[in-house]
PDB file of C-alpha atoms in Angstrom:
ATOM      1  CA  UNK K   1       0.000   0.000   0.000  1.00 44.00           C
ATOM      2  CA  UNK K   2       1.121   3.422  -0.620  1.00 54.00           C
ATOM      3  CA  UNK K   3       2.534   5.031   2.042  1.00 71.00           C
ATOM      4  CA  UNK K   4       0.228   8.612   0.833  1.00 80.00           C
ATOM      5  CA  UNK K   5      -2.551   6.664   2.576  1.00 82.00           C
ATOM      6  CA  UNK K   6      -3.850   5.260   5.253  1.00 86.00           C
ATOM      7  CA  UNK K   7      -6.597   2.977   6.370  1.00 90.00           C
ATOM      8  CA  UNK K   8      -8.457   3.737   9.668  1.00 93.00           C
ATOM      9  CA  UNK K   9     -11.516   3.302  12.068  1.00 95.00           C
ATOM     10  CA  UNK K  10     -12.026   7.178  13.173  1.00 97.00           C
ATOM     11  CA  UNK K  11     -15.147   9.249  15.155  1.00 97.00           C
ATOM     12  CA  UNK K  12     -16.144  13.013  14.167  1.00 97.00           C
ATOM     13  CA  UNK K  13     -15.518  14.877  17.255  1.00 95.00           C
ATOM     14  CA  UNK K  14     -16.663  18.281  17.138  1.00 83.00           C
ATOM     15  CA  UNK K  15     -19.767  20.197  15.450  1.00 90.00           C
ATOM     16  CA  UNK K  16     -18.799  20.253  11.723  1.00 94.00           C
ATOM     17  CA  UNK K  17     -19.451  17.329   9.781  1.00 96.00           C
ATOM     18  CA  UNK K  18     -16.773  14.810   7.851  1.00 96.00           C
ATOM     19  CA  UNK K  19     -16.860  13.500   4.841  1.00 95.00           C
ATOM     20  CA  UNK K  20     -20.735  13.269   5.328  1.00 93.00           C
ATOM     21  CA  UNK K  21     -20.583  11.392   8.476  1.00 96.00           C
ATOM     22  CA  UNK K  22     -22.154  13.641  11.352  1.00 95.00           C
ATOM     23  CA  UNK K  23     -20.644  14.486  15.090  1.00 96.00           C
ATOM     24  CA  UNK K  24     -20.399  11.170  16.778  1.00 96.00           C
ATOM     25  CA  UNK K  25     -20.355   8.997  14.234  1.00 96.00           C
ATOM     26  CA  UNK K  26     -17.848   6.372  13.697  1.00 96.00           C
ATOM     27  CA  UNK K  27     -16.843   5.769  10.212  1.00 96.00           C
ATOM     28  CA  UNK K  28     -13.413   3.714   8.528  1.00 94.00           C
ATOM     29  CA  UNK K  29     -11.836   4.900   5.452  1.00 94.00           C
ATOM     30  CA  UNK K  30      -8.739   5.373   3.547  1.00 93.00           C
ATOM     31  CA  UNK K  31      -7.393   8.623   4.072  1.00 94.00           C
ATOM     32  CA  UNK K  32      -4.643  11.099   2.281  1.00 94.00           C
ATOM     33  CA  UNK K  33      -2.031  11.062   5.368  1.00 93.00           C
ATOM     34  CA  UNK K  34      -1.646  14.741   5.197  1.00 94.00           C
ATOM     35  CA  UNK K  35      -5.168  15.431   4.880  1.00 95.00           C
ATOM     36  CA  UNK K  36      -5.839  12.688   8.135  1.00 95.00           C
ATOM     37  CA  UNK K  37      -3.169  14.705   9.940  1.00 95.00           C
ATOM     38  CA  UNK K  38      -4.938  18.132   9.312  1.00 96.00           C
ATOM     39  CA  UNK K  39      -8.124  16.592  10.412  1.00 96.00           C
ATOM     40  CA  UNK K  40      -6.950  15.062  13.538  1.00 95.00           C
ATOM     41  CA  UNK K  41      -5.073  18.597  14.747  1.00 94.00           C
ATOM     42  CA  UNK K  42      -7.932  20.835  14.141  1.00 93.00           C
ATOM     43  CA  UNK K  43     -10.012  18.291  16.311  1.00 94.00           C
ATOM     44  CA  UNK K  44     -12.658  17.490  13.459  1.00 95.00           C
ATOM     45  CA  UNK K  45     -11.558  13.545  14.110  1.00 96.00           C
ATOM     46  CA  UNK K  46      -9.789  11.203  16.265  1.00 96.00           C
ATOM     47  CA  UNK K  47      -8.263   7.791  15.566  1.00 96.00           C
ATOM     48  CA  UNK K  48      -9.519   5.390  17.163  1.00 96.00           C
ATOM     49  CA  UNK K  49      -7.835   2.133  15.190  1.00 94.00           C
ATOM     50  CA  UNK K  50      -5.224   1.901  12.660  1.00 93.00           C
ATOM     51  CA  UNK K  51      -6.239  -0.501  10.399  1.00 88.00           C
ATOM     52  CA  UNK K  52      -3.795  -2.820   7.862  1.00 82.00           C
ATOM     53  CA  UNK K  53      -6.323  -4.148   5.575  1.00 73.00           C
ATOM     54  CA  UNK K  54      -5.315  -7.508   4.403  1.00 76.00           C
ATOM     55  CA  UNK K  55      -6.695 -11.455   4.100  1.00 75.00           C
ATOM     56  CA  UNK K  56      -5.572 -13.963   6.633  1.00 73.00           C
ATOM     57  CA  UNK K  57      -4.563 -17.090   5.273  1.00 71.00           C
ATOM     58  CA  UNK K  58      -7.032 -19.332   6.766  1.00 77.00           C
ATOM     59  CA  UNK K  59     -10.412 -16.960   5.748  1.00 78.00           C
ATOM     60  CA  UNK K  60      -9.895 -18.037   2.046  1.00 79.00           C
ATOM     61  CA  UNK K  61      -9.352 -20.891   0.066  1.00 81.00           C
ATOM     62  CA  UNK K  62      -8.601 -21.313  -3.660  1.00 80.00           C
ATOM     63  CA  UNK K  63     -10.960 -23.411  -6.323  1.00 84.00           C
ATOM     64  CA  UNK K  64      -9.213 -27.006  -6.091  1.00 83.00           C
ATOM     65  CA  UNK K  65      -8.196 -26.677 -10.045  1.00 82.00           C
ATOM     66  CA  UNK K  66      -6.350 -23.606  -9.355  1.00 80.00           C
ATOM     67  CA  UNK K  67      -2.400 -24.119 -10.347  1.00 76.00           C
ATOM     68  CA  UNK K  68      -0.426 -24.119  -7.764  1.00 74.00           C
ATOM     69  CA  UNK K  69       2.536 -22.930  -9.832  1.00 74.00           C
ATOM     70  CA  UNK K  70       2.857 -20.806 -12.498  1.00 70.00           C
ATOM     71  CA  UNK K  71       5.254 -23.178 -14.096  1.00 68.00           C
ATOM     72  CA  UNK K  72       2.241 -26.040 -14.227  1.00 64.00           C
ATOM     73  CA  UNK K  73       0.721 -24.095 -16.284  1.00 65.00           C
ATOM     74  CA  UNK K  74       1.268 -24.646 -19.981  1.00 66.00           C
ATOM     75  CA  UNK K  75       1.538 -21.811 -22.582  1.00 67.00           C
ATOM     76  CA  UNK K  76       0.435 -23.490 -25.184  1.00 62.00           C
ATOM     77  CA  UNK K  77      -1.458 -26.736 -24.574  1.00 61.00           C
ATOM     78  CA  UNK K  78      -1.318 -29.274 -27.124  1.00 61.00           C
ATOM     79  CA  UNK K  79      -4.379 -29.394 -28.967  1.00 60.00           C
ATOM     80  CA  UNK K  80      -5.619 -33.007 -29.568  1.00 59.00           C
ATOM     81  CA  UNK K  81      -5.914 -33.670 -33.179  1.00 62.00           C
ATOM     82  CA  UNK K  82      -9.558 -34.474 -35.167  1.00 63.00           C
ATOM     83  CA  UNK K  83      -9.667 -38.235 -36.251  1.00 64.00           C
ATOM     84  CA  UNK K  84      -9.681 -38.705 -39.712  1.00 67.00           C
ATOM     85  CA  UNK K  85     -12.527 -39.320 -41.251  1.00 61.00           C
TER      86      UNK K  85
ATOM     87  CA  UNK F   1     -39.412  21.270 -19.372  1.00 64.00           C
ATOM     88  CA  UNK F   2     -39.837  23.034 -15.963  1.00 75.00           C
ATOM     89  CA  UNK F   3     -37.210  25.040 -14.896  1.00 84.00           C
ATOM     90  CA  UNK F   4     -37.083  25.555 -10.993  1.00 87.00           C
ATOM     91  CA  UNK F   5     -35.861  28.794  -9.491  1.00 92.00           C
ATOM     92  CA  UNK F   6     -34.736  28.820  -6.149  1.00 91.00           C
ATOM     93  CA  UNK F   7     -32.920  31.444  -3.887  1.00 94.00           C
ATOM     94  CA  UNK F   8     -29.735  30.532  -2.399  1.00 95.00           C
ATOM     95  CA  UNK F   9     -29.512  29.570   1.032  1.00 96.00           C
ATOM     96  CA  UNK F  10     -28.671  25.545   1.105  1.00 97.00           C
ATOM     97  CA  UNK F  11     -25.187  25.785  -0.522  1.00 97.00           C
ATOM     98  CA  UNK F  12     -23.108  23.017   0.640  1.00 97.00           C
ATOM     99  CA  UNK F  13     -19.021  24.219   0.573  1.00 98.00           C
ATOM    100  CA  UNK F  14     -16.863  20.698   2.154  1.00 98.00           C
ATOM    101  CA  UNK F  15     -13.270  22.131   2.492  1.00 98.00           C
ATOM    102  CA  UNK F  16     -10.176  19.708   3.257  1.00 97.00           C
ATOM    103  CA  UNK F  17     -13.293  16.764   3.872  1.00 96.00           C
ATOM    104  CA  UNK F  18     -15.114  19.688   6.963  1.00 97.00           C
ATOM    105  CA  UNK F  19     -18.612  20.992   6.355  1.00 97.00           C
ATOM    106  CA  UNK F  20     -17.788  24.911   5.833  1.00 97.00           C
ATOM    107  CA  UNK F  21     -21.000  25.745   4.744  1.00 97.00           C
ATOM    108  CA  UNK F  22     -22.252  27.841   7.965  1.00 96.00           C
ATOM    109  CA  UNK F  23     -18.973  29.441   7.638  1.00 97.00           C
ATOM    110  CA  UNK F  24     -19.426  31.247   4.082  1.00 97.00           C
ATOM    111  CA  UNK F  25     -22.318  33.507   3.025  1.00 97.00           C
ATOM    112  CA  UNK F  26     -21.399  33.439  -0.464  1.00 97.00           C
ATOM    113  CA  UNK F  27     -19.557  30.530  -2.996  1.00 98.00           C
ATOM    114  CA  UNK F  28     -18.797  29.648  -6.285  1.00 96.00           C
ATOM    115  CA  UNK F  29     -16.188  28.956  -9.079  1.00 96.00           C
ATOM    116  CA  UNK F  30     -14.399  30.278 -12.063  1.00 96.00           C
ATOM    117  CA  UNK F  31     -13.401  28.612 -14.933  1.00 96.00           C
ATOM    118  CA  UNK F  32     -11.801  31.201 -17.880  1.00 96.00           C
ATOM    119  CA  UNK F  33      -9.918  30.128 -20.708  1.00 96.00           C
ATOM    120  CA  UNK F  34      -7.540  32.687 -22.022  1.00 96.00           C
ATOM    121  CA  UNK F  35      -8.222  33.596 -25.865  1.00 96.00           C
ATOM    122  CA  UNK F  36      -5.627  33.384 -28.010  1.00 97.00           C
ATOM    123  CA  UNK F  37      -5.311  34.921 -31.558  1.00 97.00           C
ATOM    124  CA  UNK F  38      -4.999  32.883 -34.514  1.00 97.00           C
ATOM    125  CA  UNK F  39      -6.359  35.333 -36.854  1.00 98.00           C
ATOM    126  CA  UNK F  40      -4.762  34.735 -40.300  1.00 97.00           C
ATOM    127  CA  UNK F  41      -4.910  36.853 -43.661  1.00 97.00           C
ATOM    128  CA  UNK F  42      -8.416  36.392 -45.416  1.00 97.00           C
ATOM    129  CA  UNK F  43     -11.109  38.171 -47.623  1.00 97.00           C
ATOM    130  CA  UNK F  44     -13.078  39.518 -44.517  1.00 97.00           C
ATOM    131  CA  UNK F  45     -10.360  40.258 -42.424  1.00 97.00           C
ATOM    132  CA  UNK F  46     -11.980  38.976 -39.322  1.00 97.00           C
ATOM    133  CA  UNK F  47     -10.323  37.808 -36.152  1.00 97.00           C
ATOM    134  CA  UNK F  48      -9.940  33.955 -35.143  1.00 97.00           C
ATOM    135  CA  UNK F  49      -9.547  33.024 -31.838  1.00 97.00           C
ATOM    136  CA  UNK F  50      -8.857  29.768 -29.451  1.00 97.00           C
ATOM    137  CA  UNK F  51      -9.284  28.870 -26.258  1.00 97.00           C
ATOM    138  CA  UNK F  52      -5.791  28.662 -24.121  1.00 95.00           C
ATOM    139  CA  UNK F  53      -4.531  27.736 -20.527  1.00 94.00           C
ATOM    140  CA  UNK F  54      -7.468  27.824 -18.531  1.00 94.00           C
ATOM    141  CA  UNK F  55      -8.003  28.941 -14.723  1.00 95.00           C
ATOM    142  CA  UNK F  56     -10.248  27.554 -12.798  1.00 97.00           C
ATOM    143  CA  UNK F  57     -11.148  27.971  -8.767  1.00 97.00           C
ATOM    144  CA  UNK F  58     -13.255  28.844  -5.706  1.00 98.00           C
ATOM    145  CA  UNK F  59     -14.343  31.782  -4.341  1.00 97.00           C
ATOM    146  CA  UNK F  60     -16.148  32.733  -1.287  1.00 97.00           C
ATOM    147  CA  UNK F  61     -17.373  35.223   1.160  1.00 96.00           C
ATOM    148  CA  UNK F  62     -16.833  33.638   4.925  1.00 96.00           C
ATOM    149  CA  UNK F  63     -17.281  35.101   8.637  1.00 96.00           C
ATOM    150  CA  UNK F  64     -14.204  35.481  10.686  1.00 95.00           C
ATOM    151  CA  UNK F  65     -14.498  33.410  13.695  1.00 94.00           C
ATOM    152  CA  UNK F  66     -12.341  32.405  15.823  1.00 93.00           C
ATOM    153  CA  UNK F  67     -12.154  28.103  14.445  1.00 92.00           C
ATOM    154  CA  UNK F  68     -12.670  29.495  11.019  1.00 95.00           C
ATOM    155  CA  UNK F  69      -9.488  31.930  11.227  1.00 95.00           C
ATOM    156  CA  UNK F  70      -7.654  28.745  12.208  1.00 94.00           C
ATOM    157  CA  UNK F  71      -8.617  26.712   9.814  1.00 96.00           C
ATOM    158  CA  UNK F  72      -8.399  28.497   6.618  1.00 96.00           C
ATOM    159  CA  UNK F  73      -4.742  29.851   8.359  1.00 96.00           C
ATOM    160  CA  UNK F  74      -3.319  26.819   8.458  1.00 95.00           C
ATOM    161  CA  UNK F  75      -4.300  25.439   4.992  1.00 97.00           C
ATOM    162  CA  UNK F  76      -2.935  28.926   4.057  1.00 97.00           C
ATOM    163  CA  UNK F  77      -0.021  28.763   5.664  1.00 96.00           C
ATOM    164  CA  UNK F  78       1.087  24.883   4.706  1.00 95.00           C
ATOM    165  CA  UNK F  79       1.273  25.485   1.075  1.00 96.00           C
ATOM    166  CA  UNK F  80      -1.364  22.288   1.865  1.00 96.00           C
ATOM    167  CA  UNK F  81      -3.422  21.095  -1.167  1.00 97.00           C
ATOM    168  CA  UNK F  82      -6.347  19.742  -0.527  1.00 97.00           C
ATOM    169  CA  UNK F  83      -9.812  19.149  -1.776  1.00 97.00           C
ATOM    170  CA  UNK F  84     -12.775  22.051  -2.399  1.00 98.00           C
ATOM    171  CA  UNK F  85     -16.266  20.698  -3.036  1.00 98.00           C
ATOM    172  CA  UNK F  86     -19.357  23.222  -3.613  1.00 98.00           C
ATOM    173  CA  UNK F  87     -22.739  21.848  -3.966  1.00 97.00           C
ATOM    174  CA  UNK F  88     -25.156  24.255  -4.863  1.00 96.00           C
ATOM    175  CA  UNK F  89     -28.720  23.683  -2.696  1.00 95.00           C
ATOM    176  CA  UNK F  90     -26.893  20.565  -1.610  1.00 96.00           C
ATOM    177  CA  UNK F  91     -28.028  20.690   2.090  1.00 96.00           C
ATOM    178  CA  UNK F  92     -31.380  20.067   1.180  1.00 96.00           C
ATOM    179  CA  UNK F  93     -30.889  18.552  -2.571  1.00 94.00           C
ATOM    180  CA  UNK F  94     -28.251  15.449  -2.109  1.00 93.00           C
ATOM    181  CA  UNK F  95     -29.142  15.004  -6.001  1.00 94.00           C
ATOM    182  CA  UNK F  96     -27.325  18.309  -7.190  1.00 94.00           C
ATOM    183  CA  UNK F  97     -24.131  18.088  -9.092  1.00 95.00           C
ATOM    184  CA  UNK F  98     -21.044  18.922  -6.908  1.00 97.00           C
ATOM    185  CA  UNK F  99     -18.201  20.876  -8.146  1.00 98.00           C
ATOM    186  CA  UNK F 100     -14.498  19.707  -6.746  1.00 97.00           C
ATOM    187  CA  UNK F 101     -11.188  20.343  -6.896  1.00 97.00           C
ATOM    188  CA  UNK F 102      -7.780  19.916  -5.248  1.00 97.00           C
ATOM    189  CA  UNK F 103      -6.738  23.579  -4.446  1.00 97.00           C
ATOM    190  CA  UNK F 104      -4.366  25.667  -2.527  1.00 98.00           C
ATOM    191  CA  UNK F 105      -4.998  28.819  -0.573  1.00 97.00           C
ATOM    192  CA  UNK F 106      -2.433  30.949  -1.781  1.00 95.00           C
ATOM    193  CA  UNK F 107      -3.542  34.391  -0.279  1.00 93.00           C
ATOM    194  CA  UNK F 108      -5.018  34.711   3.359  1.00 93.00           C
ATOM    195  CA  UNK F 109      -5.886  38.495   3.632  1.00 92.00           C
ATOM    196  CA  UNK F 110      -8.817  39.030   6.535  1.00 92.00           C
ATOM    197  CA  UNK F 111      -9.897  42.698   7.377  1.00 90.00           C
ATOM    198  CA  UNK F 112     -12.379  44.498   9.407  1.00 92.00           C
ATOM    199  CA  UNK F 113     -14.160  47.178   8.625  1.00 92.00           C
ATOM    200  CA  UNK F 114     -16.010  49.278  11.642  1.00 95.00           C
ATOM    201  CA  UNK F 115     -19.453  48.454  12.671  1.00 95.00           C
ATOM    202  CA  UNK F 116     -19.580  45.953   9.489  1.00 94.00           C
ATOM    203  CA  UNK F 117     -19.772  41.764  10.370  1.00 92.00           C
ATOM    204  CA  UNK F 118     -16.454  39.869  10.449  1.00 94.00           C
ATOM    205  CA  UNK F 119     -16.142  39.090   6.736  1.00 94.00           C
ATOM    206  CA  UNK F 120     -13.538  38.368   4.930  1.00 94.00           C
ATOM    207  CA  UNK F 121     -12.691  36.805   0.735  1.00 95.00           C
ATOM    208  CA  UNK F 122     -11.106  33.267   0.201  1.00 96.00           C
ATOM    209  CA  UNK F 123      -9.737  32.250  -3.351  1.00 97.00           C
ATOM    210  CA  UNK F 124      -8.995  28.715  -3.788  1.00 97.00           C
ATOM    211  CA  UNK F 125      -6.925  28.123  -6.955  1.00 97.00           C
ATOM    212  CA  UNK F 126      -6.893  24.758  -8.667  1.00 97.00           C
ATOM    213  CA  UNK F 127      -3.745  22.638  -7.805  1.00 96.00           C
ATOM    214  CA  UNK F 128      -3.940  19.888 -10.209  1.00 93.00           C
ATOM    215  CA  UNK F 129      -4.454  18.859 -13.585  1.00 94.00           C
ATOM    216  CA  UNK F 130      -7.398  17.346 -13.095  1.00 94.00           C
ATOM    217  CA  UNK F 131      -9.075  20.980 -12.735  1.00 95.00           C
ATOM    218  CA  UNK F 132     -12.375  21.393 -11.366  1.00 96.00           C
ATOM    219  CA  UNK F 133     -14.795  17.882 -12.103  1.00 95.00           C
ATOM    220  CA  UNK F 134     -18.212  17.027 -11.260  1.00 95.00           C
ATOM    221  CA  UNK F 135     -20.132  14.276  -9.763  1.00 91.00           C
TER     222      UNK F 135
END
Protein backbone atom coordinates (compact mmCIF):
# COMPACT_ATOMS: atom_id res chain seq x y z
CA UNK A 1 0.00 0.00 0.00
CA UNK A 2 1.12 3.42 -0.62
CA UNK A 3 2.53 5.03 2.04
CA UNK A 4 0.23 8.61 0.83
CA UNK A 5 -2.55 6.66 2.58
CA UNK A 6 -3.85 5.26 5.25
CA UNK A 7 -6.60 2.98 6.37
CA UNK A 8 -8.46 3.74 9.67
CA UNK A 9 -11.52 3.30 12.07
CA UNK A 10 -12.03 7.18 13.17
CA UNK A 11 -15.15 9.25 15.15
CA UNK A 12 -16.14 13.01 14.17
CA UNK A 13 -15.52 14.88 17.26
CA UNK A 14 -16.66 18.28 17.14
CA UNK A 15 -19.77 20.20 15.45
CA UNK A 16 -18.80 20.25 11.72
CA UNK A 17 -19.45 17.33 9.78
CA UNK A 18 -16.77 14.81 7.85
CA UNK A 19 -16.86 13.50 4.84
CA UNK A 20 -20.74 13.27 5.33
CA UNK A 21 -20.58 11.39 8.48
CA UNK A 22 -22.15 13.64 11.35
CA UNK A 23 -20.64 14.49 15.09
CA UNK A 24 -20.40 11.17 16.78
CA UNK A 25 -20.36 9.00 14.23
CA UNK A 26 -17.85 6.37 13.70
CA UNK A 27 -16.84 5.77 10.21
CA UNK A 28 -13.41 3.71 8.53
CA UNK A 29 -11.84 4.90 5.45
CA UNK A 30 -8.74 5.37 3.55
CA UNK A 31 -7.39 8.62 4.07
CA UNK A 32 -4.64 11.10 2.28
CA UNK A 33 -2.03 11.06 5.37
CA UNK A 34 -1.65 14.74 5.20
CA UNK A 35 -5.17 15.43 4.88
CA UNK A 36 -5.84 12.69 8.13
CA UNK A 37 -3.17 14.71 9.94
CA UNK A 38 -4.94 18.13 9.31
CA UNK A 39 -8.12 16.59 10.41
CA UNK A 40 -6.95 15.06 13.54
CA UNK A 41 -5.07 18.60 14.75
CA UNK A 42 -7.93 20.83 14.14
CA UNK A 43 -10.01 18.29 16.31
CA UNK A 44 -12.66 17.49 13.46
CA UNK A 45 -11.56 13.55 14.11
CA UNK A 46 -9.79 11.20 16.26
CA UNK A 47 -8.26 7.79 15.57
CA UNK A 48 -9.52 5.39 17.16
CA UNK A 49 -7.84 2.13 15.19
CA UNK A 50 -5.22 1.90 12.66
CA UNK A 51 -6.24 -0.50 10.40
CA UNK A 52 -3.80 -2.82 7.86
CA UNK A 53 -6.32 -4.15 5.57
CA UNK A 54 -5.32 -7.51 4.40
CA UNK A 55 -6.69 -11.46 4.10
CA UNK A 56 -5.57 -13.96 6.63
CA UNK A 57 -4.56 -17.09 5.27
CA UNK A 58 -7.03 -19.33 6.77
CA UNK A 59 -10.41 -16.96 5.75
CA UNK A 60 -9.90 -18.04 2.05
CA UNK A 61 -9.35 -20.89 0.07
CA UNK A 62 -8.60 -21.31 -3.66
CA UNK A 63 -10.96 -23.41 -6.32
CA UNK A 64 -9.21 -27.01 -6.09
CA UNK A 65 -8.20 -26.68 -10.04
CA UNK A 66 -6.35 -23.61 -9.35
CA UNK A 67 -2.40 -24.12 -10.35
CA UNK A 68 -0.43 -24.12 -7.76
CA UNK A 69 2.54 -22.93 -9.83
CA UNK A 70 2.86 -20.81 -12.50
CA UNK A 71 5.25 -23.18 -14.10
CA UNK A 72 2.24 -26.04 -14.23
CA UNK A 73 0.72 -24.09 -16.28
CA UNK A 74 1.27 -24.65 -19.98
CA UNK A 75 1.54 -21.81 -22.58
CA UNK A 76 0.44 -23.49 -25.18
CA UNK A 77 -1.46 -26.74 -24.57
CA UNK A 78 -1.32 -29.27 -27.12
CA UNK A 79 -4.38 -29.39 -28.97
CA UNK A 80 -5.62 -33.01 -29.57
CA UNK A 81 -5.91 -33.67 -33.18
CA UNK A 82 -9.56 -34.47 -35.17
CA UNK A 83 -9.67 -38.24 -36.25
CA UNK A 84 -9.68 -38.70 -39.71
CA UNK A 85 -12.53 -39.32 -41.25
CA UNK B 1 -39.41 21.27 -19.37
CA UNK B 2 -39.84 23.03 -15.96
CA UNK B 3 -37.21 25.04 -14.90
CA UNK B 4 -37.08 25.56 -10.99
CA UNK B 5 -35.86 28.79 -9.49
CA UNK B 6 -34.74 28.82 -6.15
CA UNK B 7 -32.92 31.44 -3.89
CA UNK B 8 -29.74 30.53 -2.40
CA UNK B 9 -29.51 29.57 1.03
CA UNK B 10 -28.67 25.54 1.10
CA UNK B 11 -25.19 25.78 -0.52
CA UNK B 12 -23.11 23.02 0.64
CA UNK B 13 -19.02 24.22 0.57
CA UNK B 14 -16.86 20.70 2.15
CA UNK B 15 -13.27 22.13 2.49
CA UNK B 16 -10.18 19.71 3.26
CA UNK B 17 -13.29 16.76 3.87
CA UNK B 18 -15.11 19.69 6.96
CA UNK B 19 -18.61 20.99 6.35
CA UNK B 20 -17.79 24.91 5.83
CA UNK B 21 -21.00 25.74 4.74
CA UNK B 22 -22.25 27.84 7.96
CA UNK B 23 -18.97 29.44 7.64
CA UNK B 24 -19.43 31.25 4.08
CA UNK B 25 -22.32 33.51 3.03
CA UNK B 26 -21.40 33.44 -0.46
CA UNK B 27 -19.56 30.53 -3.00
CA UNK B 28 -18.80 29.65 -6.29
CA UNK B 29 -16.19 28.96 -9.08
CA UNK B 30 -14.40 30.28 -12.06
CA UNK B 31 -13.40 28.61 -14.93
CA UNK B 32 -11.80 31.20 -17.88
CA UNK B 33 -9.92 30.13 -20.71
CA UNK B 34 -7.54 32.69 -22.02
CA UNK B 35 -8.22 33.60 -25.87
CA UNK B 36 -5.63 33.38 -28.01
CA UNK B 37 -5.31 34.92 -31.56
CA UNK B 38 -5.00 32.88 -34.51
CA UNK B 39 -6.36 35.33 -36.85
CA UNK B 40 -4.76 34.73 -40.30
CA UNK B 41 -4.91 36.85 -43.66
CA UNK B 42 -8.42 36.39 -45.42
CA UNK B 43 -11.11 38.17 -47.62
CA UNK B 44 -13.08 39.52 -44.52
CA UNK B 45 -10.36 40.26 -42.42
CA UNK B 46 -11.98 38.98 -39.32
CA UNK B 47 -10.32 37.81 -36.15
CA UNK B 48 -9.94 33.95 -35.14
CA UNK B 49 -9.55 33.02 -31.84
CA UNK B 50 -8.86 29.77 -29.45
CA UNK B 51 -9.28 28.87 -26.26
CA UNK B 52 -5.79 28.66 -24.12
CA UNK B 53 -4.53 27.74 -20.53
CA UNK B 54 -7.47 27.82 -18.53
CA UNK B 55 -8.00 28.94 -14.72
CA UNK B 56 -10.25 27.55 -12.80
CA UNK B 57 -11.15 27.97 -8.77
CA UNK B 58 -13.26 28.84 -5.71
CA UNK B 59 -14.34 31.78 -4.34
CA UNK B 60 -16.15 32.73 -1.29
CA UNK B 61 -17.37 35.22 1.16
CA UNK B 62 -16.83 33.64 4.92
CA UNK B 63 -17.28 35.10 8.64
CA UNK B 64 -14.20 35.48 10.69
CA UNK B 65 -14.50 33.41 13.70
CA UNK B 66 -12.34 32.40 15.82
CA UNK B 67 -12.15 28.10 14.44
CA UNK B 68 -12.67 29.49 11.02
CA UNK B 69 -9.49 31.93 11.23
CA UNK B 70 -7.65 28.75 12.21
CA UNK B 71 -8.62 26.71 9.81
CA UNK B 72 -8.40 28.50 6.62
CA UNK B 73 -4.74 29.85 8.36
CA UNK B 74 -3.32 26.82 8.46
CA UNK B 75 -4.30 25.44 4.99
CA UNK B 76 -2.94 28.93 4.06
CA UNK B 77 -0.02 28.76 5.66
CA UNK B 78 1.09 24.88 4.71
CA UNK B 79 1.27 25.49 1.08
CA UNK B 80 -1.36 22.29 1.87
CA UNK B 81 -3.42 21.10 -1.17
CA UNK B 82 -6.35 19.74 -0.53
CA UNK B 83 -9.81 19.15 -1.78
CA UNK B 84 -12.77 22.05 -2.40
CA UNK B 85 -16.27 20.70 -3.04
CA UNK B 86 -19.36 23.22 -3.61
CA UNK B 87 -22.74 21.85 -3.97
CA UNK B 88 -25.16 24.26 -4.86
CA UNK B 89 -28.72 23.68 -2.70
CA UNK B 90 -26.89 20.56 -1.61
CA UNK B 91 -28.03 20.69 2.09
CA UNK B 92 -31.38 20.07 1.18
CA UNK B 93 -30.89 18.55 -2.57
CA UNK B 94 -28.25 15.45 -2.11
CA UNK B 95 -29.14 15.00 -6.00
CA UNK B 96 -27.33 18.31 -7.19
CA UNK B 97 -24.13 18.09 -9.09
CA UNK B 98 -21.04 18.92 -6.91
CA UNK B 99 -18.20 20.88 -8.15
CA UNK B 100 -14.50 19.71 -6.75
CA UNK B 101 -11.19 20.34 -6.90
CA UNK B 102 -7.78 19.92 -5.25
CA UNK B 103 -6.74 23.58 -4.45
CA UNK B 104 -4.37 25.67 -2.53
CA UNK B 105 -5.00 28.82 -0.57
CA UNK B 106 -2.43 30.95 -1.78
CA UNK B 107 -3.54 34.39 -0.28
CA UNK B 108 -5.02 34.71 3.36
CA UNK B 109 -5.89 38.50 3.63
CA UNK B 110 -8.82 39.03 6.54
CA UNK B 111 -9.90 42.70 7.38
CA UNK B 112 -12.38 44.50 9.41
CA UNK B 113 -14.16 47.18 8.63
CA UNK B 114 -16.01 49.28 11.64
CA UNK B 115 -19.45 48.45 12.67
CA UNK B 116 -19.58 45.95 9.49
CA UNK B 117 -19.77 41.76 10.37
CA UNK B 118 -16.45 39.87 10.45
CA UNK B 119 -16.14 39.09 6.74
CA UNK B 120 -13.54 38.37 4.93
CA UNK B 121 -12.69 36.81 0.73
CA UNK B 122 -11.11 33.27 0.20
CA UNK B 123 -9.74 32.25 -3.35
CA UNK B 124 -8.99 28.71 -3.79
CA UNK B 125 -6.92 28.12 -6.95
CA UNK B 126 -6.89 24.76 -8.67
CA UNK B 127 -3.74 22.64 -7.81
CA UNK B 128 -3.94 19.89 -10.21
CA UNK B 129 -4.45 18.86 -13.59
CA UNK B 130 -7.40 17.35 -13.09
CA UNK B 131 -9.07 20.98 -12.73
CA UNK B 132 -12.37 21.39 -11.37
CA UNK B 133 -14.80 17.88 -12.10
CA UNK B 134 -18.21 17.03 -11.26
CA UNK B 135 -20.13 14.28 -9.76
Amino acid sequence: MSDAYTHGRYRVTGRRQYRGHRPGETFEARLDRLAEQRAIERGDIVLLERIEPGLAETTYRLPADWPRRAADTPANPRRRKAPLS
Amino acid sequence: MTFTKKIAKHDKVTIDGTDMSNAFRSFGLTSEANEVDVSGFSVTGTDESLSGGKAQGFSGDWFLTSENEEFLFALHNTDAIFEVAWQPDGLVDSSRAVYHANCQLRSFSPQANRGDPYVSTATFSVADDAGITTS
